[in-house]
PDB file of C-alpha atoms in Angstrom:
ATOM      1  CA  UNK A   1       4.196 -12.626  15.749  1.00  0.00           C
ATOM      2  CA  UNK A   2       4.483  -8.951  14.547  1.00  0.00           C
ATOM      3  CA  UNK A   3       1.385  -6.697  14.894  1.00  0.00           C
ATOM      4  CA  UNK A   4       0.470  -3.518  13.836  1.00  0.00           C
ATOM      5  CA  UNK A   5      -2.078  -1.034  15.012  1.00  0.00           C
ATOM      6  CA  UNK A   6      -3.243   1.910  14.211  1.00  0.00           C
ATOM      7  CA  UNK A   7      -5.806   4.706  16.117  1.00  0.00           C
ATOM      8  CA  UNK A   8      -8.377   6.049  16.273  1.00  0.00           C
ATOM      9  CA  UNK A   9      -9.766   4.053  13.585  1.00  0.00           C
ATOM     10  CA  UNK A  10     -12.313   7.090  12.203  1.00  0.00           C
ATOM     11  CA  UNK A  11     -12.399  10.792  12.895  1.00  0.00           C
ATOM     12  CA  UNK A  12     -14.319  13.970  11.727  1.00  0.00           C
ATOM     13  CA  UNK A  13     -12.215  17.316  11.991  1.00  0.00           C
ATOM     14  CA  UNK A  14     -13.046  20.628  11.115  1.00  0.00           C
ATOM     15  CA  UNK A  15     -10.935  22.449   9.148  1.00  0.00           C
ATOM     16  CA  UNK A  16      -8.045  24.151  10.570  1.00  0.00           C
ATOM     17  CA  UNK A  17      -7.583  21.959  13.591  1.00  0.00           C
ATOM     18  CA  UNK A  18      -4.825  19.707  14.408  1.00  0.00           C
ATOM     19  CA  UNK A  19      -4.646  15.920  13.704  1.00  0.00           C
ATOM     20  CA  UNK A  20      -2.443  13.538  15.633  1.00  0.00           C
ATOM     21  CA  UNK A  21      -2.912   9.600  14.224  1.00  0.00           C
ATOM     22  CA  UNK A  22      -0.473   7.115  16.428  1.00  0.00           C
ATOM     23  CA  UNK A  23       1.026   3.647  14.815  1.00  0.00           C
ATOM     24  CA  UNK A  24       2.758   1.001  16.859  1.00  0.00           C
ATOM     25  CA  UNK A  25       4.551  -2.312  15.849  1.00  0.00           C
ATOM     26  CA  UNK A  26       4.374  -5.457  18.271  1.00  0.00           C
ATOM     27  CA  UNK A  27       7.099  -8.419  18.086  1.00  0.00           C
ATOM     28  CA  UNK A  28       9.547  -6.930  15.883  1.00  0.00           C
ATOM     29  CA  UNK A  29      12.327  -3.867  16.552  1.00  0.00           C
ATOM     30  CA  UNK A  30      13.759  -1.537  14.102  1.00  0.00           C
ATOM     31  CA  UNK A  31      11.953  -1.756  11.555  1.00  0.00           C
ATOM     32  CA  UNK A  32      10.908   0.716   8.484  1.00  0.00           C
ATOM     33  CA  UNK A  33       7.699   2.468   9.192  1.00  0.00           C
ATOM     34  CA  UNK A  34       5.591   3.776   6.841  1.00  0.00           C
ATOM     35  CA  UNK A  35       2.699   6.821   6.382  1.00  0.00           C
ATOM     36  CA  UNK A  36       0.676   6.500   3.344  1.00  0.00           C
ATOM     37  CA  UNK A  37      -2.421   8.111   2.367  1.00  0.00           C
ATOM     38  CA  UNK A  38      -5.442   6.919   0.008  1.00  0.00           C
ATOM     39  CA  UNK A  39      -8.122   9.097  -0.939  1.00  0.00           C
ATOM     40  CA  UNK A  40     -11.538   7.937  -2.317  1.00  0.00           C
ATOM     41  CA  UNK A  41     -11.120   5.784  -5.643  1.00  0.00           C
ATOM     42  CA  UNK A  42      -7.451   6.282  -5.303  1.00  0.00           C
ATOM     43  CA  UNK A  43      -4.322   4.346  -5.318  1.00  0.00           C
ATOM     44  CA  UNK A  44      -1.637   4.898  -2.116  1.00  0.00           C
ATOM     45  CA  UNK A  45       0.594   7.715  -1.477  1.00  0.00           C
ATOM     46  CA  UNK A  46       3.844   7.200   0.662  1.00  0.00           C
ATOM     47  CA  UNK A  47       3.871  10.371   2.471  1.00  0.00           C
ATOM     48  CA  UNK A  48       6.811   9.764   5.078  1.00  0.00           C
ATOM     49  CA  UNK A  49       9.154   7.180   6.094  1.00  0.00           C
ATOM     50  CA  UNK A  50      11.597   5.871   8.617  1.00  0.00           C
ATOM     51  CA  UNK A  51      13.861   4.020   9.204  1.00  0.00           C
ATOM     52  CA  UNK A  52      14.979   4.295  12.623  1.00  0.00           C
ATOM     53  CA  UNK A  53      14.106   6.820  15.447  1.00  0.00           C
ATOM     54  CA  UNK A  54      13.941  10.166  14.661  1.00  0.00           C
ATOM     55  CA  UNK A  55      14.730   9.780  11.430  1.00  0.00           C
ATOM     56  CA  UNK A  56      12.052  10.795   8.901  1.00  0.00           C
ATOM     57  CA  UNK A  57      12.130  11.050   5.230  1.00  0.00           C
ATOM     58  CA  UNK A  58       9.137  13.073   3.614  1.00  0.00           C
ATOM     59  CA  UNK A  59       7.938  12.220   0.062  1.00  0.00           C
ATOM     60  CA  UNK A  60       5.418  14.444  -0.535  1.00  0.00           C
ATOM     61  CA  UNK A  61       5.667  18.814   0.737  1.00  0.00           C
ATOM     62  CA  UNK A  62       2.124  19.287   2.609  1.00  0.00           C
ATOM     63  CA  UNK A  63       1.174  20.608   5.751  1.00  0.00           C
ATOM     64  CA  UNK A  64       1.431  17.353   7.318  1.00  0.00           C
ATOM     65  CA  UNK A  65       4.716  16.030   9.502  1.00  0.00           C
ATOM     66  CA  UNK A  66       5.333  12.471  10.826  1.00  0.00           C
ATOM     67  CA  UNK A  67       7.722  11.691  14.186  1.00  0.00           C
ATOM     68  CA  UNK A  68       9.525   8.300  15.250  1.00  0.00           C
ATOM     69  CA  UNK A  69       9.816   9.446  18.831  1.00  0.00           C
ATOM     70  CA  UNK A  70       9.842   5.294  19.942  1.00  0.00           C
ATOM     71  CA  UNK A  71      11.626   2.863  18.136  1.00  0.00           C
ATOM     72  CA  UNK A  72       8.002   1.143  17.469  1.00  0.00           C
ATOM     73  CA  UNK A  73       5.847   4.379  17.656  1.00  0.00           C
ATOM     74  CA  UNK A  74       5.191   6.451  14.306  1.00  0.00           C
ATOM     75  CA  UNK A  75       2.906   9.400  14.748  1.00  0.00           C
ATOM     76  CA  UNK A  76       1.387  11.151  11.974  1.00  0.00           C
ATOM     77  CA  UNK A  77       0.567  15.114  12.318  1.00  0.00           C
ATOM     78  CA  UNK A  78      -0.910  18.425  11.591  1.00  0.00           C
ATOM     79  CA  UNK A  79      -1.162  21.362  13.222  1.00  0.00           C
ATOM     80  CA  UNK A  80      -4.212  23.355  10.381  1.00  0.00           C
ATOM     81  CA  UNK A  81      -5.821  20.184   8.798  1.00  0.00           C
ATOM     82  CA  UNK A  82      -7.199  21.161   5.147  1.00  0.00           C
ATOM     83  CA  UNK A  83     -10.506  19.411   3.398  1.00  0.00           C
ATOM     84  CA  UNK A  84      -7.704  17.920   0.916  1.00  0.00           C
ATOM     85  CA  UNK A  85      -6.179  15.759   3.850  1.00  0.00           C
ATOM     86  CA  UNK A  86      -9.529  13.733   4.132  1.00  0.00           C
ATOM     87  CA  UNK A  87      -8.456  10.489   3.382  1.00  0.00           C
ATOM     88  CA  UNK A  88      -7.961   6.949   4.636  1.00  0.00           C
ATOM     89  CA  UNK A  89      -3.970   6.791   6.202  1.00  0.00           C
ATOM     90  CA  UNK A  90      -2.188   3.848   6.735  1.00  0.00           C
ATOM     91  CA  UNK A  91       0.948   2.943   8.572  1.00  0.00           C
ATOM     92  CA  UNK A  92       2.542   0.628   7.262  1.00  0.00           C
ATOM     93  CA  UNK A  93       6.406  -1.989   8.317  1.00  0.00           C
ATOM     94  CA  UNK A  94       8.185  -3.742   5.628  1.00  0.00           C
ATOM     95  CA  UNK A  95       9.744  -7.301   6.231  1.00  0.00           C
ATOM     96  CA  UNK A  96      11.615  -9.509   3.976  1.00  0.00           C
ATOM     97  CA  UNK A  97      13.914  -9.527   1.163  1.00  0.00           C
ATOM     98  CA  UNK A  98      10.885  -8.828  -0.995  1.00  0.00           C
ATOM     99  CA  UNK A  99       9.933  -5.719   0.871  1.00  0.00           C
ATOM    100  CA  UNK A 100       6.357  -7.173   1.783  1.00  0.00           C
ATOM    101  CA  UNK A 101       4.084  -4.197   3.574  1.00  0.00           C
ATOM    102  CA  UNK A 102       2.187  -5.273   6.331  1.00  0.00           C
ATOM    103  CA  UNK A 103      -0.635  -2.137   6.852  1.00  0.00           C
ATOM    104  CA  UNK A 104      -2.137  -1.363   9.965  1.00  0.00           C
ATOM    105  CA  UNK A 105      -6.125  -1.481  10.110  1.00  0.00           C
ATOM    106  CA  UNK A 106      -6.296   1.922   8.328  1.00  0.00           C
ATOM    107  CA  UNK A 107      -7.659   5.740  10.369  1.00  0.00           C
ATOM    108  CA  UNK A 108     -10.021   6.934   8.398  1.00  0.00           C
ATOM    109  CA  UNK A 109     -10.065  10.611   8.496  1.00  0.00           C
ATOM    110  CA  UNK A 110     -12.612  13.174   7.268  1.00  0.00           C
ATOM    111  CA  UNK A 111     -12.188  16.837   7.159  1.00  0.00           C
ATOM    112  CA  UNK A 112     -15.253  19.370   6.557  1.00  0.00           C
TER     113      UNK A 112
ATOM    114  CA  UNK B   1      10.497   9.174 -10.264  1.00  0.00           C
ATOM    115  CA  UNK B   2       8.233   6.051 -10.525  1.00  0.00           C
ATOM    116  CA  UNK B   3       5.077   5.847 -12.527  1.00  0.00           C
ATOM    117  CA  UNK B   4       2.249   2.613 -13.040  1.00  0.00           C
ATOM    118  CA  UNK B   5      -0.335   1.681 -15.189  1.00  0.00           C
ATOM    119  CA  UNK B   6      -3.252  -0.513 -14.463  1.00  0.00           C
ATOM    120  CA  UNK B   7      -6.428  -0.364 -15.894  1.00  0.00           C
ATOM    121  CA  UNK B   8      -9.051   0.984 -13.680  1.00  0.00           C
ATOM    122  CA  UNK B   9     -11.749  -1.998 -13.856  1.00  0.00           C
ATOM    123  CA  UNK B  10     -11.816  -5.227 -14.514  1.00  0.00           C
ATOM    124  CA  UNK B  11     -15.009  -7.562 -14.712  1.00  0.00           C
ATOM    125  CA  UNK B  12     -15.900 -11.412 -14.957  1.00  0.00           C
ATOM    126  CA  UNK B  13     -17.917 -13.935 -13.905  1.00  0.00           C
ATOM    127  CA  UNK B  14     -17.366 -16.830 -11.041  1.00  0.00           C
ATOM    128  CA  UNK B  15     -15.129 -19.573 -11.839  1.00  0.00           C
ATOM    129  CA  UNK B  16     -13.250 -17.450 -14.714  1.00  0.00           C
ATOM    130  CA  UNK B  17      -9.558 -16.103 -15.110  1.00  0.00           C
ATOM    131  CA  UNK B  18      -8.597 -12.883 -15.112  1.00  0.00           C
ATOM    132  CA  UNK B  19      -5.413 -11.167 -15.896  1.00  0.00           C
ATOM    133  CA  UNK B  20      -4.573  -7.673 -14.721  1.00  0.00           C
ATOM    134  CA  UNK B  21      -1.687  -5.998 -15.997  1.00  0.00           C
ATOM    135  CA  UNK B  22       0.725  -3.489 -14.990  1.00  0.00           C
ATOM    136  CA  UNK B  23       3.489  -1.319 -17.089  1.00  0.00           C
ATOM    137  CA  UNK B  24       5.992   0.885 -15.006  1.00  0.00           C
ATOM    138  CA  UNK B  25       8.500   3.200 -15.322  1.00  0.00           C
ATOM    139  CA  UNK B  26      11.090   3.871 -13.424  1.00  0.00           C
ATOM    140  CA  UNK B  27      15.097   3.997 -12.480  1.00  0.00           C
ATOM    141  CA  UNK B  28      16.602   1.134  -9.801  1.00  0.00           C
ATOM    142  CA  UNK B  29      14.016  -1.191 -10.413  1.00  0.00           C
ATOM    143  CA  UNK B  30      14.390  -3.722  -7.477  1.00  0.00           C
ATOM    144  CA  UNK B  31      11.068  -5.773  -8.128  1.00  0.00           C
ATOM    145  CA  UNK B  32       7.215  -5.971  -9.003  1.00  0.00           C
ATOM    146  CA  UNK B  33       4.423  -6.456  -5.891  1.00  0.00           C
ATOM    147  CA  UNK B  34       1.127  -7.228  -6.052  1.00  0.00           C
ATOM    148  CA  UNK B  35      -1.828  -5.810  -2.690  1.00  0.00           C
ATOM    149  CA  UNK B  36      -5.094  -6.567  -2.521  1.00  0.00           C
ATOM    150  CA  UNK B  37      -7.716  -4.627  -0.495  1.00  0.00           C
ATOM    151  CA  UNK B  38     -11.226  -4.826   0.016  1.00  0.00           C
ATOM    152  CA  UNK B  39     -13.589  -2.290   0.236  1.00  0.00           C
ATOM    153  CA  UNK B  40     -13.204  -0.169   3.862  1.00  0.00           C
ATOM    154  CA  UNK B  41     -10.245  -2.743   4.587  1.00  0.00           C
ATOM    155  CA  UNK B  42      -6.223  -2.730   4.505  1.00  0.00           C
ATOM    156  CA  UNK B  43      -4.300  -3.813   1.621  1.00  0.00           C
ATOM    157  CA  UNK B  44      -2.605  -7.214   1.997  1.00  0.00           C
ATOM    158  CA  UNK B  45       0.132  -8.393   0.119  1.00  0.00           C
ATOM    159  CA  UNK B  46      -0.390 -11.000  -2.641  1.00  0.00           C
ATOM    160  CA  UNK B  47       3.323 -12.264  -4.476  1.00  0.00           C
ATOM    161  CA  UNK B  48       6.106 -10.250  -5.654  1.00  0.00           C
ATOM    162  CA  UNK B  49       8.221 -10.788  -8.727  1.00  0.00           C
ATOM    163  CA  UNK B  50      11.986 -10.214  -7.974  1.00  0.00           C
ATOM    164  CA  UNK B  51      13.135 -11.911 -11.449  1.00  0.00           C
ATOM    165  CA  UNK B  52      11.532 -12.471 -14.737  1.00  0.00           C
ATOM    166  CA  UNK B  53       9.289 -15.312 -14.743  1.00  0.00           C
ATOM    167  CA  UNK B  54       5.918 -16.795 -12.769  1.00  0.00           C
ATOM    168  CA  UNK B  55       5.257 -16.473  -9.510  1.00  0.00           C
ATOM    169  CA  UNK B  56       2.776 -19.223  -8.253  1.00  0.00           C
ATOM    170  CA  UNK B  57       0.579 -18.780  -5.219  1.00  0.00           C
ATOM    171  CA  UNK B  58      -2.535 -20.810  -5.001  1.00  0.00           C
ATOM    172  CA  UNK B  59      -5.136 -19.093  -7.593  1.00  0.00           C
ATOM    173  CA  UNK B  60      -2.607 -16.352  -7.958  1.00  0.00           C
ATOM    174  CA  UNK B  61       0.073 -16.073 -10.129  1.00  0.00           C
ATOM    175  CA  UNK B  62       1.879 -13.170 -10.931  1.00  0.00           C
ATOM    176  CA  UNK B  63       4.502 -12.462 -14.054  1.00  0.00           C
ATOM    177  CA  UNK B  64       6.872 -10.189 -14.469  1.00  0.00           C
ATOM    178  CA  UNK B  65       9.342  -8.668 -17.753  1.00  0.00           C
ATOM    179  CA  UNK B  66      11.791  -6.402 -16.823  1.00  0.00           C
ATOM    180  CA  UNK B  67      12.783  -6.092 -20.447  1.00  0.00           C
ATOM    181  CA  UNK B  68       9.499  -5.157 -21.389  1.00  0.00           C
ATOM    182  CA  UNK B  69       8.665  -2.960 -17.961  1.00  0.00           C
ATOM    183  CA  UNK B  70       5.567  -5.342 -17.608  1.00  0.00           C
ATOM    184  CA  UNK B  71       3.858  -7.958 -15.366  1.00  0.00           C
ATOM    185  CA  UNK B  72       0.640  -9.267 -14.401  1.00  0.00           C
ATOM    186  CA  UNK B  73      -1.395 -10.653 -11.625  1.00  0.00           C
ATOM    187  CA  UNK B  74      -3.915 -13.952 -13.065  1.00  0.00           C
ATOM    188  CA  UNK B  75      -6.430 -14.810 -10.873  1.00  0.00           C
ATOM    189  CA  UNK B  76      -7.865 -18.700 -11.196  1.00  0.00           C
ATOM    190  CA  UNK B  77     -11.533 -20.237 -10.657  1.00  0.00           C
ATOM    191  CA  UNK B  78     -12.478 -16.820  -9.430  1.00  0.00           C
ATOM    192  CA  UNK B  79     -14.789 -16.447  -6.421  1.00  0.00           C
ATOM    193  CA  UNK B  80     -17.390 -13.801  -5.482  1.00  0.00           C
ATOM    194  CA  UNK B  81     -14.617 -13.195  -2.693  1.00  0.00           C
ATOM    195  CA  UNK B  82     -12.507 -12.315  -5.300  1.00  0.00           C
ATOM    196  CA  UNK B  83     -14.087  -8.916  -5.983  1.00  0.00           C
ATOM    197  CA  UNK B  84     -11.506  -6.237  -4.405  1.00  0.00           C
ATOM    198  CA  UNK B  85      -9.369  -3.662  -5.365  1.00  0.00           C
ATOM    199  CA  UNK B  86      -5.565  -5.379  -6.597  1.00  0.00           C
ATOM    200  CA  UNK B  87      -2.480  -2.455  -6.853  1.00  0.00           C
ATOM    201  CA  UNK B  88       0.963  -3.043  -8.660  1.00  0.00           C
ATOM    202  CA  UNK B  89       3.488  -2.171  -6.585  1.00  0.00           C
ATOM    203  CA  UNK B  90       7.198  -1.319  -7.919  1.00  0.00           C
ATOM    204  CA  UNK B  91      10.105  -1.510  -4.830  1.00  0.00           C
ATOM    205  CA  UNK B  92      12.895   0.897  -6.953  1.00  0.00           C
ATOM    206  CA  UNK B  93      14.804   1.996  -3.829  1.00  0.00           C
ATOM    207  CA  UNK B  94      16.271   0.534  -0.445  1.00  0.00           C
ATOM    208  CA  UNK B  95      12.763   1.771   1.283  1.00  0.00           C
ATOM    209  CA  UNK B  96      10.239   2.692  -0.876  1.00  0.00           C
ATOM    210  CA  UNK B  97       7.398   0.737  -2.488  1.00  0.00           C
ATOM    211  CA  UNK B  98       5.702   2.940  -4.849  1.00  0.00           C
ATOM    212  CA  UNK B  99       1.981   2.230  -5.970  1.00  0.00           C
ATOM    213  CA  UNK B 100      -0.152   2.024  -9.372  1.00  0.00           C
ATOM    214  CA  UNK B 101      -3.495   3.517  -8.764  1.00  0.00           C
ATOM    215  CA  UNK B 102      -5.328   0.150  -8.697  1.00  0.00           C
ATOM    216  CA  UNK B 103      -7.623  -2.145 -10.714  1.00  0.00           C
ATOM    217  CA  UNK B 104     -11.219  -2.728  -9.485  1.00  0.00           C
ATOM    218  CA  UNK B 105     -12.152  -6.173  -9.777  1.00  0.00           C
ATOM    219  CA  UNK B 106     -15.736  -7.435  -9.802  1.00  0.00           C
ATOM    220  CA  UNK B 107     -16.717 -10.975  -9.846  1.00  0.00           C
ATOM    221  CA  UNK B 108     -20.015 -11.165 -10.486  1.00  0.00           C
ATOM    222  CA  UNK B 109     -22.449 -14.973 -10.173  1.00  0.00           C
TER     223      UNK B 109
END
């Protein structure tokens, strides 16, 4: 069956440092890979996508950047975090016809 | 661009039904999804509406008019376990799943 996971689960950063958040798939190869972003109270932002490797597609200009450098690997990046990025980021892989997300366990990421 | 509506809150008692709706707006629609997440947890998917009609899962049921740019998720014989956060979701492109900024749902005894 396919997995997904995502890590580190939680982090505190200070401002201005760099932020690298790692997403792998299990039991499934090519798929679409996902970045989205949900800050307190708030519904999901898609922040990247791809769709194969090295192929990203960003929905949203910030100062964060997203590589496919495995065919099941997504990383998620920054090199100056801001307090805005604090949020709770989720990679996500589609499947089906009906374009069903299946979300990794979430990184939770605070910046102060 | 892609734009939902969903109220914000939502509250009933155990055993009850309750509807949550959704309006969108947007070009390419491809189809209507419906997430559910719990507090500090992942959103899961629920049911997805590809055509008009009702989609039924268990409890769950969801509707969907894409004449009217509408559909709805109706929750059955609710449970306390029921209480969670439930997002509209509208696929409008090969890739993308765009998101409504969610409906709070709690069930209280």
């Amino acid at each position: 069956s396919q997995t997904i996971h995502q890590w580190p689960a939680t982090l505190v950063q200070p401002v201005g440092s760099p932020l690298s958040l790692e997403c792998t798939v299990e039991g499934t190869s090519n798929p679409n890979l996902y970045w989205y972003r949900q800050a307190a109270g708030r519904g999901l932002q898609l922040l990247f996508y791809s769709v194969g490797i090295g192929q990203i597609s960003s929905e949203v200009p910030q100062n964060l950047s997203a590589s496919r450098p495995q065919d099941r690997q997504f990383i998620l990046s920054s090199k100056k975090l801001l307090l805005s990025d604090s949020g709770f980021y989720l990679c996500a892989w589609v499947s089906g016809s009906a374009g069903e997300l299946f979300f990794g366990e979430g990184s939770r990421l605070t910046v102060l | 661009g892609q734009s939902l509506e969903q109220p914000s809150e939502v509250t009933a008692v155990e055993g009850a039904i309750v509807q949550i709706n959704c309006t969108y707006q947007t070009s390419g629609f491809y189809g209507l999804s419906w997430y559910q997440q719990h507090d500090g947890g992942a959103p899961t998917f629920l049911s997805y509406n590809g055509l008009d009609g009702l989609e039924e899962t268990g409890r769950f049921s969801s509707f969907l008019s894409r004449s009217d740019s509408y559909g709805y998720l109706l929750l059955q014989e609710l449970q306390m376990k029921d209480s969670a956060s439930y997002f509209c979701a509208v696929k409008a492109g090969y890739s993308t799943l765009t998101f409504g900024k969610g409906t709070m749902l709690l069930v209280s005894p």
